[in-house]
Coordinates of N, CA and C and ligand atoms in Angstrom, one line a residue:
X7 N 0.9 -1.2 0.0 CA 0.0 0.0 0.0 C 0.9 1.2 0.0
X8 N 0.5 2.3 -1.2 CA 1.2 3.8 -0.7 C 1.0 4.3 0.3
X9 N 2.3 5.4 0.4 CA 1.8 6.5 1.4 C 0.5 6.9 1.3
X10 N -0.4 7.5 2.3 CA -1.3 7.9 2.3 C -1.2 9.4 1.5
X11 N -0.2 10.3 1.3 CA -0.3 11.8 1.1 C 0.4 11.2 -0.4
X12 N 0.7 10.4 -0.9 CA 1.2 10.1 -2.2 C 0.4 11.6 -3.3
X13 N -0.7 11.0 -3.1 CA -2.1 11.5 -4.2 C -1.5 13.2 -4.0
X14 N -2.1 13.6 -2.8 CA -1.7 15.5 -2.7 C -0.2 15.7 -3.0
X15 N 1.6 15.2 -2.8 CA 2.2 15.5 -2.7 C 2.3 15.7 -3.6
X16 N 1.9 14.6 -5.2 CA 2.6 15.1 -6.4 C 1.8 15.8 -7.3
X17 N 0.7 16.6 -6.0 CA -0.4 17.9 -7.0 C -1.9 17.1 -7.7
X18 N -2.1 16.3 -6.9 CA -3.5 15.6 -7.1 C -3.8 15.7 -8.5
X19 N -5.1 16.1 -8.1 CA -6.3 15.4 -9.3 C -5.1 15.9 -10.8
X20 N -5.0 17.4 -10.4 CA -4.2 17.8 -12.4 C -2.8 16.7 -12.3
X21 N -2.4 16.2 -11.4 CA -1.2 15.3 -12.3 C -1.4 14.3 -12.4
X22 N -2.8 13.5 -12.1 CA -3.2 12.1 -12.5 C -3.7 12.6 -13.9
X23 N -4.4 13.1 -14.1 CA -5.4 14.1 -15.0 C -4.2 14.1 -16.3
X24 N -3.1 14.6 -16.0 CA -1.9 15.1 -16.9 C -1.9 13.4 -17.6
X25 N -1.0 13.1 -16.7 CA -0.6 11.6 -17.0 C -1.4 10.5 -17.7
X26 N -2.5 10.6 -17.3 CA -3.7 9.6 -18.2 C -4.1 10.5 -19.0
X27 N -4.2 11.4 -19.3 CA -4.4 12.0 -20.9 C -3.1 12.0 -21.7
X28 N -2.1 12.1 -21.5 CA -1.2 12.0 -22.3 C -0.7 10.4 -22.4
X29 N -0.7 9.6 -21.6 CA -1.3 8.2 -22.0 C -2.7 7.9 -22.9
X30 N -3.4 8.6 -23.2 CA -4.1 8.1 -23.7 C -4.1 8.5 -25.0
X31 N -3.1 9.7 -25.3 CA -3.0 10.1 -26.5 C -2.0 9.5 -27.2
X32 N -1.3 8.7 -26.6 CA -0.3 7.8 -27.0 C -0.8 6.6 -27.6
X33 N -2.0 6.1 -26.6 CA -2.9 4.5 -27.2 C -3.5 5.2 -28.3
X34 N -3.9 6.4 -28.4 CA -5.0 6.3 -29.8 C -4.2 5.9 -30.9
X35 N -2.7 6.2 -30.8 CA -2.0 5.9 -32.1 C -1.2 4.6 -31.9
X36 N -1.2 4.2 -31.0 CA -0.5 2.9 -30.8 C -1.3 2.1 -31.5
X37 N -0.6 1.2 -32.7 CA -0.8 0.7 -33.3 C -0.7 -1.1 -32.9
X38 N -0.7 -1.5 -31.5 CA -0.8 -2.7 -30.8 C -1.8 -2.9 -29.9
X39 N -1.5 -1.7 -29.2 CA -2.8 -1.0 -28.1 C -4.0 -0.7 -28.3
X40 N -4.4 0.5 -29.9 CA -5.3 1.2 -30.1 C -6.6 -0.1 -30.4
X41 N -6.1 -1.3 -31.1 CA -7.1 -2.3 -31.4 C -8.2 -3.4 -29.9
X42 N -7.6 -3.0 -28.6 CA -7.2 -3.7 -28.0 C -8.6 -3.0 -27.4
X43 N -8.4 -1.6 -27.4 CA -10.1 -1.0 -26.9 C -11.3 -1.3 -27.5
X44 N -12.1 -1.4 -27.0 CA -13.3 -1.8 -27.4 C -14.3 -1.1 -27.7
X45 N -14.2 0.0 -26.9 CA -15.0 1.1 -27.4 C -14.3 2.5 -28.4
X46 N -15.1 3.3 -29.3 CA -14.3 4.0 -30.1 C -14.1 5.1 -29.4
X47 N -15.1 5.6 -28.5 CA -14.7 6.9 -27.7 C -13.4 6.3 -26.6
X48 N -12.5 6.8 -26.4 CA -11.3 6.5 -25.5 C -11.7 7.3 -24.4
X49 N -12.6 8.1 -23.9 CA -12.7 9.0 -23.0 C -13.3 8.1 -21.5
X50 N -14.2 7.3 -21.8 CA -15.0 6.4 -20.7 C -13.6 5.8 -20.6
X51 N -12.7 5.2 -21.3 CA -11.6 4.5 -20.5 C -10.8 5.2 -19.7
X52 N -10.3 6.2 -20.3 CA -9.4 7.3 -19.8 C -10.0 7.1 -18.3
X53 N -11.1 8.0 -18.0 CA -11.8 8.3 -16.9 C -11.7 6.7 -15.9
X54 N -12.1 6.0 -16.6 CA -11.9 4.9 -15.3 C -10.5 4.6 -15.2
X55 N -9.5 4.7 -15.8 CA -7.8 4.6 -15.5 C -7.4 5.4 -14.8
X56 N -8.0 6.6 -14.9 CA -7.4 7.9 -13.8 C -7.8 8.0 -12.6
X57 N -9.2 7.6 -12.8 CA -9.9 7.2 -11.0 C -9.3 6.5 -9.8
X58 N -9.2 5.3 -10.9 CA -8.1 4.1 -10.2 C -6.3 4.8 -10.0
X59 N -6.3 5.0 -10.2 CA -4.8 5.5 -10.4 C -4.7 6.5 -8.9
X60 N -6.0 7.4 -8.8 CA -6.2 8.6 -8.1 C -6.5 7.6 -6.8
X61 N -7.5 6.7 -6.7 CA -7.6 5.8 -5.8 C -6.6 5.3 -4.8
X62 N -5.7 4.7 -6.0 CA -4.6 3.9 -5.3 C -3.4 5.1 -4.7
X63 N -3.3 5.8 -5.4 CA -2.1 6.6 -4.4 C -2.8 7.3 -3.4
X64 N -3.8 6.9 -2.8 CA -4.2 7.9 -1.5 C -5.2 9.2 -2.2
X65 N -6.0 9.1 -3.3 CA -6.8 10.3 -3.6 C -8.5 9.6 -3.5
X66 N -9.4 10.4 -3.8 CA -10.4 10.3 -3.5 C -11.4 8.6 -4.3
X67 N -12.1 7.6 -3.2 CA -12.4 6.6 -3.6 C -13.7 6.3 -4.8
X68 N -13.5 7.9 -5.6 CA -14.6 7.7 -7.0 C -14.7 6.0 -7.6
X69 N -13.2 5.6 -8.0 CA -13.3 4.3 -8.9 C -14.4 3.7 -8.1
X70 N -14.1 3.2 -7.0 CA -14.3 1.9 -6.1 C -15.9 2.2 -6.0
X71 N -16.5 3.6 -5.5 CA -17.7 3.5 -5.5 C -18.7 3.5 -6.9
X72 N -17.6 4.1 -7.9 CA -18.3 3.4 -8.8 C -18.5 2.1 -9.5
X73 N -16.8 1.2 -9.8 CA -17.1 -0.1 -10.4 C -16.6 -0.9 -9.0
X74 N -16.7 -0.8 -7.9 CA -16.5 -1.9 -7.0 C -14.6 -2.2 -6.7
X75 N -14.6 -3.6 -6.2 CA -13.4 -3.7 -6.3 C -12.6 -3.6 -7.6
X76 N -11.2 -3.5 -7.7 CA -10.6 -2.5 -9.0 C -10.7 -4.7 -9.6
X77 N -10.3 -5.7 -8.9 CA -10.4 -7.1 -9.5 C -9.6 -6.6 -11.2
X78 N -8.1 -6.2 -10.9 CA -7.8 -5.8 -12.3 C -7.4 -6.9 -13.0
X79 N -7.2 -7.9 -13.1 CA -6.7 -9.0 -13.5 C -7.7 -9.7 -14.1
X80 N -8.5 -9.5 -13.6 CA -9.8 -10.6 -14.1 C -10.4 -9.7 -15.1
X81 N -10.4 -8.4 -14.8 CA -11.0 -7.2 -15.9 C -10.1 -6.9 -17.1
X82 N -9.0 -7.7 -16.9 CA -7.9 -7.7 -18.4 C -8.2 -9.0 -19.2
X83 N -8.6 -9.8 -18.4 CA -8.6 -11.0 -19.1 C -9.3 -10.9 -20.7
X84 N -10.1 -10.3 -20.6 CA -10.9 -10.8 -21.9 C -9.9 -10.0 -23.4
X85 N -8.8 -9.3 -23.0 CA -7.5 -8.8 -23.8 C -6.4 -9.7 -23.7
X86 N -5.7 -10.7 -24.6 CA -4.7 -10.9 -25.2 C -3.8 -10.1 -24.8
X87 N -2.8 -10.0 -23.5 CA -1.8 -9.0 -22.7 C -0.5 -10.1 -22.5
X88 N 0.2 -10.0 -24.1 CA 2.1 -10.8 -23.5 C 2.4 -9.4 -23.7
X89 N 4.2 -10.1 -23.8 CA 5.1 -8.9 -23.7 C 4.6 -7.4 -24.8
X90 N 4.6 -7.9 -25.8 CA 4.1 -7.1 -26.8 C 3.5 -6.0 -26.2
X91 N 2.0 -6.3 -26.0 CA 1.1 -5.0 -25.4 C 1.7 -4.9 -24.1
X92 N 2.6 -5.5 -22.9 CA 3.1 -5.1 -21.9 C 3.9 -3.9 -22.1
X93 N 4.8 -4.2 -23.0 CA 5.8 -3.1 -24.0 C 5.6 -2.2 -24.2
X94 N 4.4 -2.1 -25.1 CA 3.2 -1.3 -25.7 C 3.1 0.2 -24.2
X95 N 2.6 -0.8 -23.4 CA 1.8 0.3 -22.3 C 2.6 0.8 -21.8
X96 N 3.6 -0.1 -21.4 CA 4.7 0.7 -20.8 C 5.4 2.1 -21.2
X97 N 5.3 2.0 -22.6 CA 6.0 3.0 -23.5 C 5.2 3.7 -23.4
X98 N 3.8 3.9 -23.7 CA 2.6 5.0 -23.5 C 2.7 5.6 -22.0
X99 N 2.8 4.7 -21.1 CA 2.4 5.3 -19.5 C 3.5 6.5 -19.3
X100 N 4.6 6.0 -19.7 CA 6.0 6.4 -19.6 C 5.9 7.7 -20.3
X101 N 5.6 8.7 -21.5 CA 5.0 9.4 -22.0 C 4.3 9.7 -21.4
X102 N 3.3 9.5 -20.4 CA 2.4 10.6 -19.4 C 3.4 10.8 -18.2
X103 N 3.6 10.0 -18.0 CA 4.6 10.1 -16.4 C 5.9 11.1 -16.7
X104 N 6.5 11.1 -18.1 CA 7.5 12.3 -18.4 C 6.9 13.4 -18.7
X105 N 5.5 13.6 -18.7 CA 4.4 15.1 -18.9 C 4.3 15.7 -17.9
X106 N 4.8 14.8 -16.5 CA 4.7 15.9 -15.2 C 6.1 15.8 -14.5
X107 N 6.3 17.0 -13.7 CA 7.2 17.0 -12.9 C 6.9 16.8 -11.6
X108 N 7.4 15.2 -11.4 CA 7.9 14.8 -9.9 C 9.2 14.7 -9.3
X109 N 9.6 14.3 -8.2 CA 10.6 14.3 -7.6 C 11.1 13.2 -8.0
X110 N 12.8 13.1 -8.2 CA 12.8 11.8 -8.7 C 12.6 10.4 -7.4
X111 N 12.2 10.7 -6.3 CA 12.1 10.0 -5.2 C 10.2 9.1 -5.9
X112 N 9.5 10.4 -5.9 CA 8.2 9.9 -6.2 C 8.3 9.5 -7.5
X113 N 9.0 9.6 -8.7 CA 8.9 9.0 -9.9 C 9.2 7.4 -10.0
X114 N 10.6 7.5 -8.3 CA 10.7 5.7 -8.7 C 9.6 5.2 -8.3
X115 N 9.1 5.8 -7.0 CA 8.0 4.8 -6.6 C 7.1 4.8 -7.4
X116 N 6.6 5.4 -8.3 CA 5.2 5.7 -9.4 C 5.3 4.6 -10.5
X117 N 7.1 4.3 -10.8 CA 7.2 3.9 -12.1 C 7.4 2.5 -11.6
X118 N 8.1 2.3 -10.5 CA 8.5 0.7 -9.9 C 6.7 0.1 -9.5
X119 N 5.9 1.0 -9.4 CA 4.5 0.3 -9.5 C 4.2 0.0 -10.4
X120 N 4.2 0.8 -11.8 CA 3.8 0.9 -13.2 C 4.2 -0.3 -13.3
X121 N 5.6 -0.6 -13.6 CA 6.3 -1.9 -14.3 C 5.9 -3.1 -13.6
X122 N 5.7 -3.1 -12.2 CA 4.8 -4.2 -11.5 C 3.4 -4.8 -12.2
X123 N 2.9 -3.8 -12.3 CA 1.5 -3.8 -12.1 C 1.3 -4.0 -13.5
X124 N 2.2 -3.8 -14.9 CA 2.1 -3.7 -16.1 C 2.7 -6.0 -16.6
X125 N 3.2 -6.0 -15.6 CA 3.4 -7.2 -15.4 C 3.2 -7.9 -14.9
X126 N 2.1 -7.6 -14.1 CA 1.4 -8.9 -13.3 C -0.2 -8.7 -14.2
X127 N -0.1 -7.9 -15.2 CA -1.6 -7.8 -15.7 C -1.1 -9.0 -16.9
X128 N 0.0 -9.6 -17.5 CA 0.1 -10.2 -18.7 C -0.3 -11.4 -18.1
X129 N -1.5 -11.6 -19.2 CA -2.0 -13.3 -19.4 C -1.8 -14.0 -20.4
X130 N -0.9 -13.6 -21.2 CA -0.4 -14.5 -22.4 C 1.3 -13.9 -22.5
X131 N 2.0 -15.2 -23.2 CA 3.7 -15.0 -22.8 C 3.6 -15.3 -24.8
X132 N 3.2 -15.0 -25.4 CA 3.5 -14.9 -27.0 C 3.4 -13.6 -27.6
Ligands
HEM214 C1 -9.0 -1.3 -18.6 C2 -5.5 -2.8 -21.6 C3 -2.3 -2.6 -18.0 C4 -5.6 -0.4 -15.3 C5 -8.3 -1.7 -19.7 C6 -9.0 -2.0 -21.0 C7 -8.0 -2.4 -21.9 C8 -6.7 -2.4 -21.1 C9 -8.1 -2.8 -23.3 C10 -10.5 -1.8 -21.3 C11 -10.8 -0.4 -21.5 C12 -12.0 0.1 -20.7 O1 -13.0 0.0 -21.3 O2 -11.8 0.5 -19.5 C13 -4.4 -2.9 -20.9 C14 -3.1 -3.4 -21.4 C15 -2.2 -3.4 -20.4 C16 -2.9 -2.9 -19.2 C17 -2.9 -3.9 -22.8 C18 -0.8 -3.9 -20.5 C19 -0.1 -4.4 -19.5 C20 -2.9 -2.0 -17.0 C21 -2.3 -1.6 -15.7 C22 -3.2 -1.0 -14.9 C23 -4.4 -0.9 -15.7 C24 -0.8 -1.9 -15.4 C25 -3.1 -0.4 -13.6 C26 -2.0 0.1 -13.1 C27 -6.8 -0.5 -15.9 C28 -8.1 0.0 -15.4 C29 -9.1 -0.3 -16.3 C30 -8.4 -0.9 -17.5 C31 -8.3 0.6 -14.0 C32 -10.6 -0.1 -16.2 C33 -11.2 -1.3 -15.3 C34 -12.7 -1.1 -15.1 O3 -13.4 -1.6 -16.0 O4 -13.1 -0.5 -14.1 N1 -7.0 -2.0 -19.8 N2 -4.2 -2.6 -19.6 N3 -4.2 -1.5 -16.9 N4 -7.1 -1.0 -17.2 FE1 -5.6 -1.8 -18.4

């Protein structure tokens, strides 16, 4: 679990906000990733990735009261996720996370989660 003050330290809501939009302007063109959405508007996704994101570092529990437990693993499943699209996201998230200025103390911890979390979501190794 994060710090609790994670969410306010690195400027709340605008630097989740930052970071998942410029992630997500990365997937519209990602030519591995962009097929991978299911819906054409990217905006309903966007919003539930930045909730959760806002959630887990200690900011306000919108995700949770609106889709429940985050159960991310089981909510990837029905996506085709090896290295490829691990790759893929990594390289997009990483493009939002270089759109803001953190400390580089809070960048390891932000990014050593990303790469976790981008890796324990893969359910296929092809
Ligand atoms: C949803 C792809 C990793 C968090 C989705 C969706 C796709 C996707 C296609 C459905 C879009 C939607 O309608 O919401 C991927 C791929 C990954 C990846 C290819 C590569 C590793 C991650 C990671 C996290 C994450 C590492 C968290 C740190 C979420 C969340 C949702 C989501 C919160 C919405 C869940 C919900 O329905 O409430 N992802 N994802 N994803 N993803 Fe990922």
């Amino acid at each position: 679990t994060p710090p609790e003050n994670f969410y306010e330290a690195v400027g709340g809501y605008e630097t989740f906000h930052k970071i998942v939009a410029v992630f997500y302007q990365e997937v519209a063109d990602d030519p591995v990733l962009r097929p991978l959405y299911p819906e054409e508007d990217l905006g309903p996704a966007e919003e539930r990735f930045r909730l959760f994101l806002m959630q887990y570092w200690g900011g306000p529990h919108t995700y949770s009261d609106n889709r429940g437990h985050p159960r991310l693993r089981m909510r990837h499943a029905p996506f085709v996720i090896g290295p490829a699209e691990r790759d893929a996201w990594l390289r997009c998230i990483k493009v939002g996370v270089d759109a803001v200025d953190l400390s580089p103390e809070h960048r390891k911890q932000l990014w050593a989660y990303l790469e976790m979390a981008a890796n324990s979501m893969m359910n296929a190794w092809v």
